[in-house]
Amino acid sequence: MNNIRKWINNANVSRFRFWVQILTFILFVYGSYFLIHIGQNLPTFACPYNPGSPGTCFLISVQHQMHTPFSSLFSWRGLGFLTSLGSFVLFFVLFNKAWCGFMCPLGTIQDWITKLRNRLGIRFSNYDERSFKRLSWIKYVLLVLLFLIPLAIANSFFGLPKVSHNMMSPFCQICPARIILPLFSGDTSQMFINFTNTTTIVMSSLAILVLALFFVGSFVKKRFFCFFCPMSALQYLFSRIGILRLTKVGDKCTRCGNCSRVCDMGILSIAEDITSVNVVTDNCMMCFKCVEACPEEGCLDVKVFNFKIFSSTEEGFFKRYNPDGDSKELPPLNSKK
Amino acid sequence: MQHSVSKDRFERMRKTGSIHYSMEIKKNLAEIVDKFPDNPKSMQYFYDRYEHFLSGDDSSFKGKKVVASMCIHVPLELIYAVGAVPVRICAGAYAMDQIGTEFLPAKTCPLVKSTLGAIYLDILPGNIDPVLIVNPATCDQKKKMGEMGEELSKPLYLLEVPPTKDTEEARRYWHRVIKRFVKKLESVTGNKITRRSLKRAIKMVAKAQAEYRRFNQLRKTAPVIYGKDAILVTNAYFFDDIERWTQKVSELNDELEKRIEQKIYVGKPHSPRILLTGSPSIFPNMKLPVLIEELGGLVVYEEFCSTSRMIWDTVAVDEWFLYDMIPAVADRYLKPSTCPNFTPNNDRKRKIAKGIEDFSVDGVIYQTFSGCQLYDMESRMVGNFVESMGISTLFIESDYNPDDFGQLTTRLEAFLDSLKNKK
Amino acid sequence: MKNSTRLFWYFFLAILLASADMRASDKPVWLSNVPPAHLKKSVSSYGMHRLCTTKRKRGERGAIKVIQWVREGASVEHARYLFLSDTAGYRTFVFSPHKKKVRSKVINIKGKSVVEYPDNEEGYYNVYLVMKRVSGDTLYVDVAKAELLSHSCRNGHKNVRKEVKPKIYPEVITFEIVRERHLNEDFHFFIASGDRFTYKPMLNGKPVPGIPVTLCTEKGWSKKESTDKTGKAEFQFIQDYFTHWSEMNRRKIYYYLIYSEFTTDKSGKFQGQDYRYVHYSTSLSDGYFPSRTMYTSLVWSLIVFVVSLIVIVAGIAIFRERRKKPYKEYIFDENEDE
């Protein structure tokens, strides 16, 4: 048992995550070609505009189901929404926020773009503390809007006129996944500007702008889109009851900052917070790079319920950062000037 | 300077200075080695290194430029990466302390006076001739000492250390300071820093850190080595060739593992376990740890900047390019640092607490050099905190003068007895 | 006889003959989904394809009653709505998606006739109105057909390929026209302007080569083709209208009409009258959407994408270059207004 634990703690989680991401990318982008159908309440981006998708992301469910008059919503139809919310939560709590880090196809694409930038040797950007706090609010605003706008299409709030039907599925209209994921099945038809009327022109132009922002943003900042993702905000609301957990023992922390330094999302609180036990914040995508980079024994732990499956260890840290390791890593002595 | 010194006088000062220094080294080393039976065999290498402390016949420095440093805030990896060798010149010699008194007020920290004296007389460890002496602007004494050094026409470089490490501004400031420092290093050594050389330097230092952590782990397991030896081992990190040091520590660790297996312990079974903290004991000023262990205590852990603060924390890099490696190195030398120069310094309390728990410490001895404001002022906070954990603390104020043995012995004996009775 | 009276008689005969042929090729009978303008409020629409249905009273349960209006004429917009008296010889047949006969009847809504049937299954319902009469020595068989797709997503999408296949009922319906399905048709299928479709008239279940088939779109365009030797005729739907910006709607359903007819030698007796020729005529009406790509432009989106990409990248590059300059100082305004 101890040997297995030691082997896991020394493992290179980043490489494991790379391969899991490839497998889940194939699943969520090409799944239906293998006749896989997972359901309509997935806690990750699986766009139905993509013919190969094995299911649909929960946000579409929300937007469609919110498009009901209040009289139906607060009666049996509302129960239907609660059951789909229930199935979303059931899917979600299995892996907690690791849906973002290991399974989301949009996240995988961003990680690949980051690897490309790494190869080219271009420096990455990081938000400074103030911008970080301010920008984090955008995803909550988007989440609230994607609930409210379909409701406003079907109902009249405070006697105001109903929002036009052109704003149906508002988030889907601006989501970059709608344009990008079908590309992997050879379908370029989602990249258009709709000239039917002003609203559609604005929304489809916004979608293209968001797409350009997505590509450039994820090129210079690691996981740029995940900062503004309303799915991430929705998931965070249920993150406390997740089965997979990331915990910290504050007393063992030396505040060396290694964890926030390697964090793709640039979360500072994982290093600075020495009192909380659950350190999953709304931006965290549970990629566990922080646990890999922590050199203090047992400081950061990945748990399933309360059972530790992966902890930070000294031995693991040094193995991954390879001081003894293969001579391929170290250039020969003569080359040192 | 108050008065200029003629070349003759300087030469005489230098000669007498080095004689006194060597005598001090010999005497202290004899105390450290001979007064204790059963030193581990691998320690012999370290004793030898200390014997030849001033000699400069170490071939590993040949052909390389040397950059002298002080404190724990000078990033060693960067110095290695430009092809130079870092040597920490914080001095512990009373002989040099006396020289330094000429330039600084009498109530100054003896470490600073000693270092200044050594710089002035050019009697540095390993007889090095540094191209740059890096003086971090940490405590007041160090900062002002740097000004004296400039007057003495030594190549001093001020490394601006921010007074706090918690804010974003301090961190950004520190990154800029380090970047400028790298440029200075490049110009002084004539080598450009490259990705490969910095990566190699980081991994080389990481290897040394891994060995040190293993050493600490062994000390945690069982009392197989005296604290005075442990302090000597980490003190050798100041000036020894790092790869050789790593190798020798690895051999020492192997021997200690064997000792654990064979249950060969040092000290007595009920020796009170002591945690030393405060102003650092630097060779040859080892009187406090030696005295404690002579009187029956056992120093199990030291929270000094000459030991655990210097080697413990690691560098983690996300992308192995200079734009990430240099800030990573800079962060490692700022963020986990528990130097009282930073305010607030809650990390130091937590580190001491962790040490007390991990090493099952019975008592804490807090050393303050006379004139050291920072440690003196922090002693209250640390003392209260340690008392709240139920551990007693002894505050000792001393300096490099070897004449206060008697007073120290009395106080230490009393403290150790009280700890033994508590057990 | 005088010349003028002879002319008049010829003229009258011609009119008589013409009136006998009143219900000939340019006047097909067809089933329409669109109610007459003055009766729009008396009916409601249902489902994805906006099938016309009778209005339900509050609390009424049971299957939806789908209705199809009976119209005559080749113009989709202006064809008149018929009232079928009890004496006219007609029968209705409605077949469910599982090929079972469904009870249907012709009822009267404020003076206009509709074919009504209950809709409670998923899939294509085949609705037929067969009218037979003998005029002169010809038996006129007019079959008006409608294929109505009834679907709700909550019933799932099982066996889609099988369910959308066209069904014919040659034992009951002698002459009908069939629309060949495209490969990727499913329950959410709509014809769109610009699509090509093949129509196959079938007599007793067999295709008929060499007969004319006509397509009429809503605003009046029509195209006539002859079936080839396999019995198929292919049409491409065109956009024959240009709406005002404010009325543009990608989901507005426009209606079209396909009809085909021919005459053949066949003798027989019908309701006591002899005939020597049989004139078959059939029609099919359905809806189509505006062109799929009509209001969308990929080129524009590509332009927007490239321009915003360039702007953002340039912005970041400039920011990174400016960062290299030394730190700028704050300046305070020294002016003091007296």
PDB file of N, CA, C and O in Angstrom, chain B residues 358-398:
ATOM      1  N   ASP B 358       7.756  19.371  15.063  1.00  0.00           N
ATOM      2  CA  ASP B 358       8.389  18.281  14.322  1.00  0.00           C
ATOM      3  C   ASP B 358       9.526  17.647  15.095  1.00  0.00           C
ATOM      4  O   ASP B 358       9.771  16.451  15.009  1.00  0.00           O
ATOM      5  N   PHE B 359      10.274  18.471  15.821  1.00  0.00           N
ATOM      6  CA  PHE B 359      11.481  17.951  16.467  1.00  0.00           C
ATOM      7  C   PHE B 359      11.288  17.671  17.944  1.00  0.00           C
ATOM      8  O   PHE B 359      12.245  17.393  18.649  1.00  0.00           O
ATOM      9  N   SER B 360      10.068  17.753  18.418  1.00  0.00           N
ATOM     10  CA  SER B 360       9.754  17.507  19.836  1.00  0.00           C
ATOM     11  C   SER B 360      10.683  18.300  20.740  1.00  0.00           C
ATOM     12  O   SER B 360      11.440  17.760  21.540  1.00  0.00           O
ATOM     13  N   VAL B 361      10.610  19.608  20.570  1.00  0.00           N
ATOM     14  CA  VAL B 361      11.556  20.476  21.264  1.00  0.00           C
ATOM     15  C   VAL B 361      11.085  20.713  22.694  1.00  0.00           C
ATOM     16  O   VAL B 361       9.894  20.843  22.955  1.00  0.00           O
ATOM     17  N   ASP B 362      12.054  20.751  23.634  1.00  0.00           N
ATOM     18  CA  ASP B 362      11.714  21.018  25.033  1.00  0.00           C
ATOM     19  C   ASP B 362      11.898  22.479  25.408  1.00  0.00           C
ATOM     20  O   ASP B 362      11.155  23.005  26.236  1.00  0.00           O
ATOM     21  N   GLY B 363      12.892  23.112  24.816  1.00  0.00           N
ATOM     22  CA  GLY B 363      13.139  24.495  25.192  1.00  0.00           C
ATOM     23  C   GLY B 363      13.710  25.283  24.038  1.00  0.00           C
ATOM     24  O   GLY B 363      14.368  24.735  23.149  1.00  0.00           O
ATOM     25  N   VAL B 364      13.476  26.572  24.048  1.00  0.00           N
ATOM     26  CA  VAL B 364      13.977  27.447  22.993  1.00  0.00           C
ATOM     27  C   VAL B 364      14.996  28.394  23.583  1.00  0.00           C
ATOM     28  O   VAL B 364      14.757  28.998  24.639  1.00  0.00           O
ATOM     29  N   ILE B 365      16.121  28.517  22.928  1.00  0.00           N
ATOM     30  CA  ILE B 365      17.129  29.492  23.354  1.00  0.00           C
ATOM     31  C   ILE B 365      17.250  30.540  22.261  1.00  0.00           C
ATOM     32  O   ILE B 365      17.512  30.234  21.107  1.00  0.00           O
ATOM     33  N   TYR B 366      17.026  31.760  22.649  1.00  0.00           N
ATOM     34  CA  TYR B 366      16.959  32.867  21.703  1.00  0.00           C
ATOM     35  C   TYR B 366      18.210  33.723  21.877  1.00  0.00           C
ATOM     36  O   TYR B 366      18.396  34.379  22.884  1.00  0.00           O
ATOM     37  N   GLN B 367      19.054  33.714  20.890  1.00  0.00           N
ATOM     38  CA  GLN B 367      20.312  34.450  20.957  1.00  0.00           C
ATOM     39  C   GLN B 367      20.162  35.795  20.282  1.00  0.00           C
ATOM     40  O   GLN B 367      19.667  35.883  19.160  1.00  0.00           O
ATOM     41  N   THR B 368      20.557  36.850  20.957  1.00  0.00           N
ATOM     42  CA  THR B 368      20.581  38.167  20.342  1.00  0.00           C
ATOM     43  C   THR B 368      21.974  38.737  20.473  1.00  0.00           C
ATOM     44  O   THR B 368      22.561  38.711  21.549  1.00  0.00           O
ATOM     45  N   PHE B 369      22.518  39.248  19.384  1.00  0.00           N
ATOM     46  CA  PHE B 369      23.797  39.952  19.484  1.00  0.00           C
ATOM     47  C   PHE B 369      23.538  41.324  20.041  1.00  0.00           C
ATOM     48  O   PHE B 369      22.520  41.953  19.743  1.00  0.00           O
ATOM     49  N   SER B 370      24.475  41.815  20.834  1.00  0.00           N
ATOM     50  CA  SER B 370      24.268  43.138  21.399  1.00  0.00           C
ATOM     51  C   SER B 370      24.383  44.150  20.292  1.00  0.00           C
ATOM     52  O   SER B 370      25.392  44.232  19.604  1.00  0.00           O
ATOM     53  N   GLY B 371      23.363  44.937  20.153  1.00  0.00           N
ATOM     54  CA  GLY B 371      23.327  45.896  19.064  1.00  0.00           C
ATOM     55  C   GLY B 371      22.409  45.458  17.953  1.00  0.00           C
ATOM     56  O   GLY B 371      22.092  46.239  17.054  1.00  0.00           O
ATOM     57  N   CYS B 372      21.959  44.212  17.997  1.00  0.00           N
ATOM     58  CA  CYS B 372      21.063  43.772  16.937  1.00  0.00           C
ATOM     59  C   CYS B 372      19.655  44.188  17.314  1.00  0.00           C
ATOM     60  O   CYS B 372      19.007  43.547  18.140  1.00  0.00           O
ATOM     61  N   GLN B 373      19.158  45.257  16.682  1.00  0.00           N
ATOM     62  CA  GLN B 373      17.838  45.767  17.025  1.00  0.00           C
ATOM     63  C   GLN B 373      16.743  44.790  16.648  1.00  0.00           C
ATOM     64  O   GLN B 373      15.825  44.542  17.402  1.00  0.00           O
ATOM     65  N   LEU B 374      16.847  44.250  15.428  1.00  0.00           N
ATOM     66  CA  LEU B 374      15.722  43.475  14.893  1.00  0.00           C
ATOM     67  C   LEU B 374      15.423  42.249  15.730  1.00  0.00           C
ATOM     68  O   LEU B 374      14.280  41.994  16.100  1.00  0.00           O
ATOM     69  N   TYR B 375      16.451  41.472  16.000  1.00  0.00           N
ATOM     70  CA  TYR B 375      16.190  40.258  16.770  1.00  0.00           C
ATOM     71  C   TYR B 375      15.755  40.583  18.181  1.00  0.00           C
ATOM     72  O   TYR B 375      14.920  39.904  18.769  1.00  0.00           O
ATOM     73  N   ASP B 376      16.356  41.686  18.704  1.00  0.00           N
ATOM     74  CA  ASP B 376      15.963  42.100  20.044  1.00  0.00           C
ATOM     75  C   ASP B 376      14.484  42.437  20.081  1.00  0.00           C
ATOM     76  O   ASP B 376      13.741  42.006  20.959  1.00  0.00           O
ATOM     77  N   MET B 377      14.033  43.194  19.081  1.00  0.00           N
ATOM     78  CA  MET B 377      12.643  43.608  19.093  1.00  0.00           C
ATOM     79  C   MET B 377      11.716  42.438  18.840  1.00  0.00           C
ATOM     80  O   MET B 377      10.602  42.412  19.329  1.00  0.00           O
ATOM     81  N   GLU B 378      12.160  41.477  18.070  1.00  0.00           N
ATOM     82  CA  GLU B 378      11.271  40.338  17.808  1.00  0.00           C
ATOM     83  C   GLU B 378      11.243  39.345  18.943  1.00  0.00           C
ATOM     84  O   GLU B 378      10.382  38.459  18.989  1.00  0.00           O
ATOM     85  N   SER B 379      12.181  39.485  19.847  1.00  0.00           N
ATOM     86  CA  SER B 379      12.278  38.466  20.896  1.00  0.00           C
ATOM     87  C   SER B 379      11.001  38.421  21.720  1.00  0.00           C
ATOM     88  O   SER B 379      10.570  37.346  22.136  1.00  0.00           O
ATOM     89  N   ARG B 380      10.367  39.568  21.885  1.00  0.00           N
ATOM     90  CA  ARG B 380       9.155  39.585  22.713  1.00  0.00           C
ATOM     91  C   ARG B 380       8.052  38.775  22.035  1.00  0.00           C
ATOM     92  O   ARG B 380       7.417  37.930  22.650  1.00  0.00           O
ATOM     93  N   MET B 381       7.866  39.050  20.735  1.00  0.00           N
ATOM     94  CA  MET B 381       6.801  38.360  20.020  1.00  0.00           C
ATOM     95  C   MET B 381       7.050  36.855  20.015  1.00  0.00           C
ATOM     96  O   MET B 381       6.159  36.054  20.293  1.00  0.00           O
ATOM     97  N   VAL B 382       8.290  36.484  19.685  1.00  0.00           N
ATOM     98  CA  VAL B 382       8.583  35.055  19.609  1.00  0.00           C
ATOM     99  C   VAL B 382       8.455  34.418  20.985  1.00  0.00           C
ATOM    100  O   VAL B 382       7.910  33.327  21.142  1.00  0.00           O
ATOM    101  N   GLY B 383       8.943  35.147  22.004  1.00  0.00           N
ATOM    102  CA  GLY B 383       8.867  34.604  23.344  1.00  0.00           C
ATOM    103  C   GLY B 383       7.435  34.340  23.771  1.00  0.00           C
ATOM    104  O   GLY B 383       7.101  33.252  24.263  1.00  0.00           O
ATOM    105  N   ASN B 384       6.556  35.314  23.551  1.00  0.00           N
ATOM    106  CA  ASN B 384       5.154  35.131  23.928  1.00  0.00           C
ATOM    107  C   ASN B 384       4.538  33.965  23.183  1.00  0.00           C
ATOM    108  O   ASN B 384       3.793  33.162  23.741  1.00  0.00           O
ATOM    109  N   PHE B 385       4.860  33.890  21.932  1.00  0.00           N
ATOM    110  CA  PHE B 385       4.271  32.837  21.124  1.00  0.00           C
ATOM    111  C   PHE B 385       4.714  31.463  21.613  1.00  0.00           C
ATOM    112  O   PHE B 385       3.923  30.529  21.743  1.00  0.00           O
ATOM    113  N   VAL B 386       6.024  31.351  21.882  1.00  0.00           N
ATOM    114  CA  VAL B 386       6.532  30.051  22.311  1.00  0.00           C
ATOM    115  C   VAL B 386       5.966  29.690  23.681  1.00  0.00           C
ATOM    116  O   VAL B 386       5.632  28.536  23.949  1.00  0.00           O
ATOM    117  N   GLU B 387       5.839  30.706  24.556  1.00  0.00           N
ATOM    118  CA  GLU B 387       5.249  30.433  25.875  1.00  0.00           C
ATOM    119  C   GLU B 387       3.842  29.916  25.724  1.00  0.00           C
ATOM    120  O   GLU B 387       3.413  29.023  26.453  1.00  0.00           O
ATOM    121  N   SER B 388       3.115  30.471  24.736  1.00  0.00           N
ATOM    122  CA  SER B 388       1.723  30.019  24.571  1.00  0.00           C
ATOM    123  C   SER B 388       1.658  28.576  24.121  1.00  0.00           C
ATOM    124  O   SER B 388       0.635  27.918  24.257  1.00  0.00           O
ATOM    125  N   MET B 389       2.762  28.071  23.574  1.00  0.00           N
ATOM    126  CA  MET B 389       2.783  26.651  23.227  1.00  0.00           C
ATOM    127  C   MET B 389       3.223  25.792  24.400  1.00  0.00           C
ATOM    128  O   MET B 389       3.330  24.570  24.276  1.00  0.00           O
ATOM    129  N   GLY B 390       3.552  26.431  25.506  1.00  0.00           N
ATOM    130  CA  GLY B 390       3.935  25.660  26.686  1.00  0.00           C
ATOM    131  C   GLY B 390       5.411  25.334  26.746  1.00  0.00           C
ATOM    132  O   GLY B 390       5.849  24.479  27.502  1.00  0.00           O
ATOM    133  N   ILE B 391       6.202  26.021  25.948  1.00  0.00           N
ATOM    134  CA  ILE B 391       7.654  25.761  25.949  1.00  0.00           C
ATOM    135  C   ILE B 391       8.339  26.963  26.584  1.00  0.00           C
ATOM    136  O   ILE B 391       7.928  28.104  26.339  1.00  0.00           O
ATOM    137  N   SER B 392       9.383  26.714  27.365  1.00  0.00           N
ATOM    138  CA  SER B 392      10.074  27.857  27.993  1.00  0.00           C
ATOM    139  C   SER B 392      11.188  28.365  27.097  1.00  0.00           C
ATOM    140  O   SER B 392      11.776  27.629  26.310  1.00  0.00           O
ATOM    141  N   THR B 393      11.440  29.651  27.227  1.00  0.00           N
ATOM    142  CA  THR B 393      12.447  30.304  26.388  1.00  0.00           C
ATOM    143  C   THR B 393      13.507  30.943  27.252  1.00  0.00           C
ATOM    144  O   THR B 393      13.227  31.448  28.332  1.00  0.00           O
ATOM    145  N   LEU B 394      14.736  30.928  26.748  1.00  0.00           N
ATOM    146  CA  LEU B 394      15.831  31.610  27.425  1.00  0.00           C
ATOM    147  C   LEU B 394      16.368  32.653  26.462  1.00  0.00           C
ATOM    148  O   LEU B 394      16.702  32.347  25.326  1.00  0.00           O
ATOM    149  N   PHE B 395      16.443  33.880  26.921  1.00  0.00           N
ATOM    150  CA  PHE B 395      16.964  34.952  26.064  1.00  0.00           C
ATOM    151  C   PHE B 395      18.394  35.227  26.444  1.00  0.00           C
ATOM    152  O   PHE B 395      18.674  35.552  27.596  1.00  0.00           O
ATOM    153  N   ILE B 396      19.261  35.124  25.482  1.00  0.00           N
ATOM    154  CA  ILE B 396      20.686  35.346  25.761  1.00  0.00           C
ATOM    155  C   ILE B 396      21.177  36.464  24.877  1.00  0.00           C
ATOM    156  O   ILE B 396      20.964  36.448  23.659  1.00  0.00           O
ATOM    157  N   GLU B 397      21.809  37.431  25.510  1.00  0.00           N
ATOM    158  CA  GLU B 397      22.426  38.461  24.708  1.00  0.00           C
ATOM    159  C   GLU B 397      23.922  38.276  24.780  1.00  0.00           C
ATOM    160  O   GLU B 397      24.485  38.191  25.863  1.00  0.00           O
ATOM    161  N   SER B 398      24.541  38.200  23.637  1.00  0.00           N
ATOM    162  CA  SER B 398      25.986  38.007  23.674  1.00  0.00           C
ATOM    163  C   SER B 398      26.594  38.665  22.472  1.00  0.00           C
ATOM    164  O   SER B 398      25.916  39.261  21.659  1.00  0.00           O
TER     165      SER B 398
END
